[in-house]
Amino acid sequence: MKEKRSIIIDTDPGIDDAVAIGIALFSEKLDVKLITTVAGNVGIDIVTNNALKLLRFFGKDVPVAKGCAAALIEPREDASQVHGASGMDGYDFDPPKTELLLKEHAVNAMYRTIMENSEKTTLVPIGPLTNIAILLKLYPEVKEKIDEIVLMGGTLNRGNKGVMSEFNIALDPEAAKIVFSSKLKIVMAGLDVGLKALILPEVSEKVKTLNKTGDMFYALFKKYRGGSFQTGLKMYDSCAIAYLLKPEMYKLTETFVGIELNGSMTRGATLVDLRNYLKEEPNATVCEDIDAEMFKSWFIESVSSCI
Ligand code: RIB
Ligand code: CA
């Protein structure tokens, strides 16, 4: 059987993060070497404990390293109105598995894990890009051992944090600028596909009956405000995992993605330059569209592989 793909998930759990992490942990094609946390949906201590709670729930002993508590420049904000104050409202998890928490900072843990890996590693950021940016600045030699960066973030159209800016990018635009200027292979799964990767009520009801993971996801879905239970829940972060496992569900376009840093009303916007107005070399593969039916069946199949 083909070797599993080594990945590091950088995350801010976060209800949609929890779903993405669960799917990744039980995929036969992925080897989750490390989970690093970053302040985003809620504060760094809560997201770190949430990652540790999820690993106890899933029974997976993946090391966790705590990352940055704030962006490089941008003042701290959160999305507790979407995920609840706990970051994962709706389900009463057992305590965090603190023995999995490394003493190293996330950036150093990522560096060590990547350099020790005999294979290249894929980075899967599904929160703000602060840790990734610092990794690339502090240890530029690590780029040789990174296969690609497959991230949830950005948007071709309207935003969910600002008029034109998506939450993960908008929380740390400077970090995003560093990552998108890194010349590494980047895949961007933005809001556009997340808005179509909807979990409608019949899918939530189906998932609930599959296993204890589905039952937990259902409880989280009842509190998740990324969309609505009745009109469809947006599985943003799972879109990054879906690219790793079933890229054929996407319409992919190589293009230049610029990060707006100075716009008084557009800071944090991702300028996806499909018509090459900016005359820049492509720096990303953008998920322009998604086959929603293919996502739905992949999602159900993936959750059924969990415990
Ligand atoms: O804009 C959606 C992104 O912001 C997702 O990663 C969600 O978890 C939040 O972090
Ligand atoms: Ca997230």
Short mmCIF file of C-alpha atoms and ligand atoms in Angstrom, two decimals:
data_model
loop_
_atom_site.label_atom_id
_atom_site.label_comp_id
_atom_site.label_asym_id
_atom_site.label_seq_id
_atom_site.Cartn_x
_atom_site.Cartn_y
_atom_site.Cartn_z
CA MET A 1 0.00 0.00 0.00
CA LYS A 2 1.19 3.55 -0.79
CA GLU A 3 3.05 5.23 2.08
CA LYS A 4 0.88 7.51 4.20
CA ARG A 5 1.33 11.23 3.56
CA SER A 6 3.01 13.02 6.48
CA ILE A 7 1.07 16.06 7.63
CA ILE A 8 1.15 18.62 10.43
CA ILE A 9 -2.19 20.25 11.26
CA ASP A 10 -1.98 23.82 12.57
CA THR A 11 -5.34 24.59 14.10
CA ASP A 12 -7.60 26.75 16.30
CA PRO A 13 -10.36 24.30 17.38
CA GLY A 14 -13.01 25.39 16.69
CA ILE A 15 -15.98 23.21 15.71
CA ASP A 16 -15.13 22.90 12.02
CA ASP A 17 -11.49 22.29 13.02
CA ALA A 18 -12.65 19.40 15.25
CA VAL A 19 -14.38 17.77 12.29
CA ALA A 20 -11.36 18.23 10.03
CA ILE A 21 -9.01 16.81 12.69
CA GLY A 22 -11.23 13.77 13.22
CA ILE A 23 -11.40 12.99 9.50
CA ALA A 24 -7.62 13.39 9.15
CA LEU A 25 -6.80 11.19 12.15
CA PHE A 26 -8.80 8.23 10.81
CA SER A 27 -7.74 8.51 7.17
CA GLU A 28 -5.68 5.57 5.93
CA LYS A 29 -3.82 7.94 3.61
CA LEU A 30 -2.61 10.46 6.21
CA ASP A 31 0.00 10.26 8.97
CA VAL A 32 -0.67 13.16 11.37
CA LYS A 33 2.81 13.67 12.80
CA LEU A 34 1.96 16.69 14.98
CA ILE A 35 -0.90 19.02 15.86
CA THR A 36 0.05 22.62 16.58
CA THR A 37 -2.31 25.22 17.96
CA VAL A 38 -2.73 28.90 17.23
CA ALA A 39 -5.03 31.54 18.72
CA GLY A 40 -7.94 32.09 16.38
CA ASN A 41 -11.50 31.01 17.02
CA VAL A 42 -10.80 31.33 20.74
CA GLY A 43 -7.68 31.96 22.87
CA ILE A 44 -4.51 29.86 22.76
CA ASP A 45 -5.04 28.00 26.05
CA ILE A 46 -8.58 26.99 25.11
CA VAL A 47 -7.70 25.86 21.57
CA THR A 48 -4.75 23.89 22.94
CA ASN A 49 -6.92 22.14 25.52
CA ASN A 50 -9.51 21.51 22.81
CA ALA A 51 -6.92 19.75 20.66
CA LEU A 52 -5.97 17.61 23.67
CA LYS A 53 -9.64 16.87 24.43
CA LEU A 54 -10.18 15.75 20.84
CA LEU A 55 -7.18 13.40 20.96
CA ARG A 56 -8.50 11.79 24.14
CA PHE A 57 -11.92 11.45 22.49
CA PHE A 58 -10.46 9.92 19.32
CA GLY A 59 -7.97 7.74 21.23
CA LYS A 60 -5.07 8.98 19.13
CA ASP A 61 -1.70 9.78 20.74
CA VAL A 62 -0.54 12.55 18.42
CA PRO A 63 1.84 15.10 20.00
CA VAL A 64 0.45 18.61 20.46
CA ALA A 65 2.50 21.81 20.64
CA LYS A 66 1.09 25.14 21.77
CA GLY A 67 1.68 28.07 19.42
CA CYS A 68 1.20 31.78 19.17
CA ALA A 69 -1.30 33.57 21.39
CA ALA A 70 -1.60 36.56 19.08
CA ALA A 71 -0.94 37.72 15.53
CA LEU A 72 2.29 39.36 14.40
CA ILE A 73 0.71 42.83 14.28
CA GLU A 74 -3.11 42.62 14.17
CA PRO A 75 -4.85 43.10 17.56
CA ARG A 76 -6.41 39.89 18.97
CA GLU A 77 -10.01 39.04 18.08
CA ASP A 78 -11.89 35.73 18.22
CA ALA A 79 -14.89 33.92 16.78
CA SER A 80 -16.51 32.75 20.02
CA GLN A 81 -19.82 33.94 18.61
CA VAL A 82 -19.51 31.15 16.00
CA HIS A 83 -18.01 28.31 18.08
CA GLY A 84 -19.07 29.28 21.62
CA ALA A 85 -16.84 30.47 24.47
CA SER A 86 -15.35 26.97 24.83
CA GLY A 87 -14.55 26.88 21.12
CA MET A 88 -16.40 23.55 20.92
CA ASP A 89 -19.78 24.24 22.53
CA GLY A 90 -22.37 21.50 22.43
CA TYR A 91 -20.46 18.46 23.65
CA ASP A 92 -19.16 17.68 27.14
CA PHE A 93 -15.67 16.34 26.45
CA ASP A 94 -13.54 14.42 28.95
CA PRO A 95 -10.52 16.37 30.24
CA PRO A 96 -7.64 17.26 27.89
CA LYS A 97 -4.99 14.53 27.44
CA THR A 98 -2.24 16.80 28.80
CA GLU A 99 0.42 14.09 28.56
CA LEU A 100 0.39 14.68 24.80
CA LEU A 101 1.37 18.34 25.21
CA LEU A 102 5.01 18.98 24.26
CA LYS A 103 7.08 21.51 26.19
CA GLU A 104 8.34 22.95 22.89
CA HIS A 105 6.70 25.94 21.21
CA ALA A 106 4.68 24.94 18.14
CA VAL A 107 7.19 26.59 15.80
CA ASN A 108 10.12 24.62 17.23
CA ALA A 109 8.08 21.41 17.31
CA MET A 110 7.14 21.88 13.65
CA TYR A 111 10.77 22.53 12.72
CA ARG A 112 12.04 19.44 14.56
CA THR A 113 9.24 17.21 13.23
CA ILE A 114 9.81 18.30 9.63
CA MET A 115 13.60 17.98 9.77
CA GLU A 116 13.48 14.57 11.50
CA ASN A 117 11.03 13.20 8.92
CA SER A 118 12.74 11.12 6.24
CA GLU A 119 9.92 12.19 3.87
CA LYS A 120 8.70 15.67 3.03
CA THR A 121 5.87 16.99 5.22
CA THR A 122 2.68 18.75 4.15
CA LEU A 123 1.54 21.60 6.38
CA VAL A 124 -2.23 21.91 6.83
CA PRO A 125 -3.02 25.27 8.47
CA ILE A 126 -6.72 25.63 9.29
CA GLY A 127 -6.44 28.74 11.48
CA PRO A 128 -4.52 32.04 11.29
CA LEU A 129 -1.04 31.64 9.74
CA THR A 130 1.04 33.11 12.59
CA ASN A 131 2.93 29.91 13.48
CA ILE A 132 3.63 29.07 9.84
CA ALA A 133 4.99 32.54 9.09
CA ILE A 134 7.34 32.44 12.08
CA LEU A 135 8.51 28.93 11.13
CA LEU A 136 9.44 30.10 7.63
CA LYS A 137 11.23 33.20 8.93
CA LEU A 138 13.05 31.56 11.85
CA TYR A 139 14.07 28.38 9.98
CA PRO A 140 14.09 29.11 6.19
CA GLU A 141 15.98 25.85 5.59
CA VAL A 142 12.80 23.98 6.51
CA LYS A 143 11.33 24.85 3.10
CA GLU A 144 13.43 22.07 1.51
CA LYS A 145 11.53 19.51 3.59
CA ILE A 146 8.01 20.93 3.08
CA ASP A 147 6.02 19.26 0.31
CA GLU A 148 3.26 21.87 0.17
CA ILE A 149 1.00 24.01 2.33
CA VAL A 150 -2.70 23.12 2.01
CA LEU A 151 -4.60 25.80 3.89
CA MET A 152 -8.13 26.81 4.69
CA GLY A 153 -8.27 30.56 4.25
CA GLY A 154 -9.00 33.47 1.96
CA THR A 155 -11.80 34.08 -0.47
CA LEU A 156 -12.27 34.88 -4.15
CA ASN A 157 -15.34 36.91 -3.31
CA ARG A 158 -16.85 38.30 -0.12
CA GLY A 159 -15.51 37.82 3.38
CA ASN A 160 -16.76 36.49 6.71
CA LYS A 161 -14.57 38.71 8.91
CA GLY A 162 -14.50 41.89 6.79
CA VAL A 163 -16.34 42.97 3.67
CA MET A 164 -13.69 41.27 1.53
CA SER A 165 -11.61 39.35 4.11
CA GLU A 166 -11.82 35.80 5.45
CA PHE A 167 -11.26 35.14 9.17
CA ASN A 168 -7.98 33.12 9.13
CA ILE A 169 -6.26 35.60 6.82
CA ALA A 170 -7.79 38.69 8.44
CA LEU A 171 -6.64 37.71 11.93
CA ASP A 172 -2.99 37.85 10.78
CA PRO A 173 -2.56 39.47 7.35
CA GLU A 174 1.21 39.93 7.77
CA ALA A 175 1.59 36.20 8.44
CA ALA A 176 -0.47 35.43 5.36
CA LYS A 177 1.73 37.75 3.29
CA ILE A 178 4.84 35.88 4.46
CA VAL A 179 3.31 32.49 3.64
CA PHE A 180 1.98 33.48 0.20
CA SER A 181 5.37 35.05 -0.65
CA SER A 182 7.32 31.95 0.44
CA LYS A 183 7.49 30.38 -3.07
CA LEU A 184 6.32 27.11 -1.51
CA LYS A 185 3.54 25.18 -3.26
CA ILE A 186 0.34 26.52 -1.69
CA VAL A 187 -3.21 25.25 -2.08
CA MET A 188 -5.89 27.67 -0.91
CA ALA A 189 -9.31 26.30 0.09
CA GLY A 190 -11.24 29.48 0.73
CA LEU A 191 -14.73 30.51 1.75
CA ASP A 192 -16.02 29.98 -1.79
CA VAL A 193 -15.78 26.19 -1.53
CA GLY A 194 -16.58 26.21 2.19
CA LEU A 195 -19.87 27.92 1.45
CA LYS A 196 -20.80 25.01 -0.84
CA ALA A 197 -19.38 22.25 1.38
CA LEU A 198 -22.63 22.39 3.31
CA ILE A 199 -23.86 19.79 5.80
CA LEU A 200 -27.63 19.84 5.42
CA PRO A 201 -29.98 18.46 8.11
CA GLU A 202 -30.38 15.06 6.43
CA VAL A 203 -26.59 14.64 6.44
CA SER A 204 -26.32 15.72 10.09
CA GLU A 205 -29.01 13.19 11.02
CA LYS A 206 -27.20 10.48 9.03
CA VAL A 207 -23.82 11.31 10.59
CA LYS A 208 -25.32 11.16 14.09
CA THR A 209 -26.19 7.49 13.66
CA LEU A 210 -22.83 6.40 12.22
CA ASN A 211 -20.68 6.14 15.37
CA LYS A 212 -19.65 8.01 18.52
CA THR A 213 -17.74 10.54 16.43
CA GLY A 214 -20.82 11.30 14.38
CA ASP A 215 -22.83 11.64 17.55
CA MET A 216 -20.28 14.13 18.92
CA PHE A 217 -20.16 16.08 15.65
CA TYR A 218 -23.98 16.29 15.70
CA ALA A 219 -23.91 17.76 19.21
CA LEU A 220 -21.35 20.35 18.07
CA PHE A 221 -23.38 21.12 14.95
CA LYS A 222 -26.34 22.11 17.10
CA LYS A 223 -24.22 24.96 18.55
CA TYR A 224 -22.10 25.81 15.49
CA ARG A 225 -22.99 29.19 13.95
CA GLY A 226 -20.99 28.71 10.73
CA GLY A 227 -24.21 28.68 8.76
CA SER A 228 -27.28 27.16 10.33
CA PHE A 229 -28.40 23.66 11.22
CA GLN A 230 -31.46 23.99 8.96
CA THR A 231 -29.95 25.78 5.93
CA GLY A 232 -26.57 24.05 6.04
CA LEU A 233 -23.41 24.08 8.13
CA LYS A 234 -20.17 25.22 6.47
CA MET A 235 -17.37 22.68 6.87
CA TYR A 236 -14.61 25.16 6.01
CA ASP A 237 -11.66 23.30 7.53
CA SER A 238 -12.67 19.91 6.17
CA CYS A 239 -12.20 21.44 2.70
CA ALA A 240 -8.43 21.47 3.28
CA ILE A 241 -8.48 17.78 4.29
CA ALA A 242 -10.76 17.01 1.33
CA TYR A 243 -8.11 18.41 -1.02
CA LEU A 244 -5.55 15.97 0.42
CA LEU A 245 -7.86 12.98 0.12
CA LYS A 246 -10.09 13.70 -2.91
CA PRO A 247 -8.73 16.66 -4.93
CA GLU A 248 -10.89 15.68 -7.90
CA MET A 249 -13.88 17.26 -6.15
CA TYR A 250 -12.36 20.69 -6.87
CA LYS A 251 -11.99 23.03 -9.83
CA LEU A 252 -8.39 24.16 -9.34
CA THR A 253 -6.77 27.27 -10.78
CA GLU A 254 -3.11 28.33 -10.59
CA THR A 255 -3.02 32.07 -10.04
CA PHE A 256 -1.55 34.93 -8.06
CA VAL A 257 -3.03 35.63 -4.64
CA GLY A 258 -2.13 39.01 -3.17
CA ILE A 259 -2.69 39.85 0.49
CA GLU A 260 -3.92 43.37 1.18
CA LEU A 261 -2.12 44.88 4.18
CA ASN A 262 -2.81 48.61 3.86
CA GLY A 263 -6.37 49.05 2.62
CA SER A 264 -8.30 51.10 5.19
CA MET A 265 -11.38 49.00 4.39
CA THR A 266 -9.82 45.93 2.75
CA ARG A 267 -6.96 44.89 5.07
CA GLY A 268 -6.72 41.08 5.12
CA ALA A 269 -8.39 40.64 1.74
CA THR A 270 -7.04 37.95 -0.62
CA LEU A 271 -6.81 39.38 -4.13
CA VAL A 272 -7.21 36.25 -6.28
CA ASP A 273 -6.01 37.65 -9.59
CA LEU A 274 -7.69 35.29 -12.07
CA ARG A 275 -7.30 37.80 -14.94
CA ASN A 276 -3.66 38.71 -14.15
CA TYR A 277 -4.27 42.44 -13.69
CA LEU A 278 -1.32 42.57 -11.25
CA LYS A 279 1.09 40.86 -13.70
CA GLU A 280 2.50 38.67 -10.93
CA GLU A 281 3.69 35.07 -11.21
CA PRO A 282 1.20 32.50 -9.82
CA ASN A 283 1.91 31.70 -6.15
CA ALA A 284 -1.01 29.41 -5.30
CA THR A 285 -3.44 26.79 -6.51
CA VAL A 286 -6.89 28.10 -5.63
CA CYS A 287 -9.93 25.87 -5.09
CA GLU A 288 -12.27 27.87 -7.31
CA ASP A 289 -15.26 25.52 -7.11
CA ILE A 290 -16.32 22.21 -5.54
CA ASP A 291 -18.63 19.35 -6.48
CA ALA A 292 -20.95 19.65 -3.47
CA GLU A 293 -22.44 16.18 -3.99
CA MET A 294 -18.97 14.62 -4.12
CA PHE A 295 -18.06 16.48 -0.91
CA LYS A 296 -21.24 15.26 0.80
CA SER A 297 -20.61 11.58 0.01
CA TRP A 298 -16.89 11.95 0.87
CA PHE A 299 -17.86 13.57 4.20
CA ILE A 300 -20.25 10.76 5.20
CA GLU A 301 -17.73 8.11 4.13
CA SER A 302 -14.94 9.86 6.08
CA VAL A 303 -16.95 10.18 9.29
CA SER A 304 -17.98 6.52 9.01
CA SER A 305 -14.26 5.63 9.13
CA CYS A 306 -13.93 7.32 12.54
CA ILE A 307 -14.62 5.59 15.85
O1 RIB B 1 -13.17 31.47 7.92
C1 RIB B 1 -13.29 30.15 8.39
C2 RIB B 1 -12.12 29.78 9.23
O2 RIB B 1 -12.08 30.60 10.40
C3 RIB B 1 -12.17 28.34 9.75
O3 RIB B 1 -10.87 27.84 9.88
C4 RIB B 1 -12.80 28.48 11.10
O4 RIB B 1 -12.42 27.44 12.01
C5 RIB B 1 -12.21 29.78 11.55
O5 RIB B 1 -10.91 29.51 12.07
CA CA B 2 -10.13 26.86 11.98
#
